[in-house]
Short mmCIF file of C-alpha atoms in Angstrom, two decimals:
data_model
loop_
_atom_site.label_atom_id
_atom_site.label_comp_id
_atom_site.label_asym_id
_atom_site.label_seq_id
_atom_site.Cartn_x
_atom_site.Cartn_y
_atom_site.Cartn_z
CA MET A 192 129.40 -119.84 30.43
CA ARG A 193 131.99 -122.51 30.78
CA ARG A 194 131.58 -126.14 31.64
CA LEU A 195 134.32 -127.47 34.01
CA THR A 196 134.82 -131.17 34.26
CA PHE A 197 137.18 -132.68 36.94
CA LEU A 198 137.64 -135.76 39.05
CA MET A 199 137.38 -135.93 42.90
CA PRO A 200 139.11 -138.84 44.62
CA ASP A 201 136.05 -139.64 46.93
CA LEU A 202 132.83 -138.42 48.37
CA ALA A 203 134.37 -136.39 51.16
CA HIS A 204 136.29 -134.29 48.69
CA ALA A 205 133.25 -134.04 46.40
CA GLU A 206 131.08 -132.74 49.24
CA ARG A 207 133.62 -130.27 50.32
CA VAL A 208 134.03 -128.90 46.76
CA VAL A 209 130.19 -128.80 46.40
CA GLU A 210 129.91 -126.80 49.61
CA GLU A 211 132.48 -124.35 48.40
CA LEU A 212 130.71 -123.81 45.04
CA ARG A 213 127.40 -123.27 46.82
CA GLN A 214 129.12 -120.40 49.02
CA LEU A 215 130.06 -118.92 45.62
CA GLY A 216 126.37 -118.83 44.67
CA ILE A 217 126.56 -121.73 42.27
CA ASP A 218 123.36 -123.53 42.19
CA ASP A 219 123.00 -127.39 42.54
CA SER A 220 121.12 -127.44 39.23
CA VAL A 221 124.38 -126.63 37.37
CA MET A 222 126.56 -129.08 39.37
CA HIS A 223 126.38 -132.55 38.05
CA LEU A 224 128.03 -135.55 39.80
CA ILE A 225 128.67 -139.02 38.37
CA ALA A 226 129.74 -141.91 40.53
CA GLU A 227 129.56 -145.64 40.29
CA ASP A 228 127.51 -145.74 43.38
CA HIS A 229 124.32 -143.81 42.79
CA ALA A 230 122.86 -144.33 46.08
CA MET A 231 125.94 -142.80 47.87
CA LEU A 232 125.25 -139.51 45.84
CA GLN A 233 121.52 -139.61 46.85
CA LYS A 234 122.31 -140.09 50.57
CA ALA A 235 124.80 -137.25 50.45
CA HIS A 236 122.14 -135.01 48.80
CA LEU A 237 124.39 -134.27 45.94
CA HIS A 238 122.92 -133.49 42.32
CA GLU A 239 123.53 -136.51 40.29
CA ALA A 240 124.06 -135.92 36.40
CA THR A 241 120.93 -136.38 34.21
CA GLU A 242 120.65 -138.14 30.94
CA MET A 243 121.35 -134.80 29.32
CA GLU A 244 124.97 -134.88 30.73
CA THR A 245 125.56 -138.55 30.53
CA SER A 246 124.38 -139.31 27.09
CA GLU A 247 124.49 -137.79 23.56
CA VAL A 248 120.78 -137.11 23.64
CA GLU A 249 121.16 -133.26 23.09
CA ASN A 250 123.77 -133.64 20.29
CA ASP A 251 121.94 -136.42 18.43
CA PHE A 252 118.56 -134.82 18.68
CA ASN A 253 119.98 -131.61 17.22
CA TRP A 254 121.58 -133.52 14.28
CA GLY A 255 118.33 -135.65 13.76
CA ILE A 256 116.38 -132.43 13.30
CA VAL A 257 119.02 -131.11 10.74
CA ALA A 258 119.14 -134.45 8.88
CA GLY A 259 115.46 -134.94 8.92
CA GLY A 260 114.76 -131.32 7.73
CA VAL A 261 117.25 -131.74 4.89
CA LEU A 262 115.83 -135.04 3.85
CA GLY A 263 112.33 -133.55 4.06
CA LEU A 264 113.30 -130.48 1.88
CA VAL A 265 114.82 -132.89 -0.72
CA ALA A 266 111.70 -135.15 -0.65
CA GLY A 267 109.50 -131.96 -0.91
CA ILE A 268 111.46 -130.61 -3.81
CA VAL A 269 111.16 -134.01 -5.57
CA ALA A 270 107.48 -134.14 -5.02
CA TYR A 271 106.81 -130.54 -5.88
CA GLY A 272 104.58 -129.94 -8.82
CA SER A 273 103.71 -133.75 -9.09
CA LYS A 274 100.18 -134.96 -8.78
CA ILE A 275 98.95 -138.02 -6.83
CA SER A 276 95.20 -138.83 -7.54
CA SER A 277 93.78 -135.24 -7.31
CA PHE A 278 96.28 -133.83 -4.98
CA GLU A 279 99.00 -131.41 -6.39
CA PHE A 280 102.17 -130.93 -4.34
CA GLY A 281 102.86 -127.21 -4.10
CA ALA A 282 104.76 -124.84 -1.95
CA MET A 283 102.73 -125.65 1.25
CA SER A 284 103.34 -129.39 0.87
CA LEU A 285 107.07 -128.63 0.53
CA LEU A 286 107.01 -126.83 3.87
CA VAL A 287 104.75 -129.53 5.50
CA ILE A 288 106.91 -132.44 4.30
CA THR A 289 110.07 -130.54 5.65
CA ILE A 290 108.60 -129.87 9.04
CA ILE A 291 107.38 -133.57 9.37
CA CYS A 292 110.64 -134.91 8.40
CA ALA A 293 112.58 -132.72 10.83
CA PHE A 294 110.20 -133.59 13.58
CA TRP A 295 110.75 -137.32 13.01
CA GLY A 296 114.56 -136.81 12.60
CA GLY A 297 114.49 -135.14 15.97
CA VAL A 298 112.56 -138.13 17.54
CA ILE A 299 114.90 -140.66 15.88
CA GLY A 300 117.93 -138.67 17.03
CA LYS A 301 116.71 -138.48 20.67
CA ALA A 302 116.17 -142.30 20.67
CA ILE A 303 119.69 -142.93 19.36
CA GLY A 304 121.23 -140.34 21.82
CA GLU A 305 119.60 -141.81 24.73
CA SER A 306 121.50 -144.86 24.22
CA THR A 307 124.68 -143.51 23.30
CA PRO A 308 127.09 -142.63 26.25
CA ASN A 309 128.46 -139.11 26.22
CA SER A 310 131.95 -139.35 24.55
CA HIS A 311 133.33 -136.56 26.68
CA ILE A 312 132.53 -138.54 29.86
CA GLU A 313 133.66 -141.97 28.61
CA LYS A 314 137.25 -141.04 28.88
CA TYR A 315 136.72 -140.75 32.73
CA ARG A 316 134.80 -144.09 32.87
CA HIS A 317 137.97 -146.06 34.26
CA ALA A 318 138.36 -143.47 37.05
CA ILE A 319 134.72 -143.58 37.96
CA GLU A 320 134.63 -147.31 38.01
CA ALA A 321 137.63 -147.05 40.45
CA GLY A 322 135.49 -145.07 42.93
CA GLN A 323 136.30 -141.51 41.94
CA ILE A 324 133.51 -138.99 41.42
CA LEU A 325 133.22 -136.90 38.27
CA MET A 326 131.99 -133.23 38.74
CA ILE A 327 130.57 -131.24 35.85
CA VAL A 328 129.90 -127.71 36.69
CA ASP A 329 128.58 -124.93 34.57
CA VAL A 330 130.20 -121.71 35.59
CA ALA A 331 129.85 -118.07 34.62
CA VAL A 332 133.10 -116.77 33.21
CA GLY A 333 133.64 -114.28 35.83
CA LEU A 334 133.68 -116.95 38.51
CA LEU A 335 136.24 -119.18 36.81
CA PRO A 336 139.43 -118.02 38.84
CA GLU A 337 137.59 -118.48 42.17
CA VAL A 338 136.11 -121.85 41.22
CA HIS A 339 139.66 -123.07 40.22
CA LYS A 340 141.10 -121.75 43.33
CA ARG A 341 138.43 -123.56 45.54
CA VAL A 342 138.73 -126.86 43.72
CA ARG A 343 142.53 -126.76 43.98
CA THR A 344 142.28 -126.06 47.77
CA HIS A 345 140.63 -129.45 48.33
CA CYS A 346 142.28 -131.30 45.53
CA PRO A 347 145.46 -129.73 44.36
CA LYS A 348 146.11 -132.36 41.67
CA ALA A 349 142.77 -132.22 40.07
CA LEU A 350 142.86 -131.82 36.21
CA ILE A 351 140.10 -129.17 35.54
CA GLU A 352 139.00 -129.48 31.87
CA SER A 353 137.05 -126.50 30.36
CA SER A 354 134.67 -126.43 27.46
CA HIS A 355 132.14 -123.91 26.23
CA VAL A 356 128.53 -124.50 27.05
CA PHE A 357 126.24 -123.93 23.95
CA HIS A 358 122.84 -123.96 25.68
CA ASP A 359 121.30 -120.93 27.33
CA HIS A 360 121.17 -120.70 31.14
CA PRO A 361 120.18 -117.77 33.44
CA LEU A 362 123.84 -117.67 34.74
CA ALA A 363 125.16 -117.17 31.24
CA ALA A 364 124.13 -113.54 31.19
#
């Protein structure tokens, strides 16, 4: 699965490309559009990008879990064998501390990620503010040549950036 990112000069071009991609069997749920005018996308019935695409929430959540888990493991190792009142910290408390810290690390990471703009999208911010529409499309590898062809038909100068998608999706198989 590859994630293609490219700019469309206006709504008309974006609508034509979305229709072409729909004809290829690409679902709206994997086409994410970002525009300065959100109402315009809603009126055109185009799938607007969600927080998952426009922020660092997924990345920061994952790093929060890792950082919290490591911190919890270290805290559990430090506490292992010690006694507070009549409670002795053993192997089970090591596991519980690690899991609790990983959970809270994920919660904190998610909170941070929600407020952090996606660095990949930020480089397109000037074009979006100028009225262009950013399209992010997750495409099965076998469809890449046809998608490139159809995008270039409507926007020959479009610079199509490709990156690997790490999350599972039904189209990835």
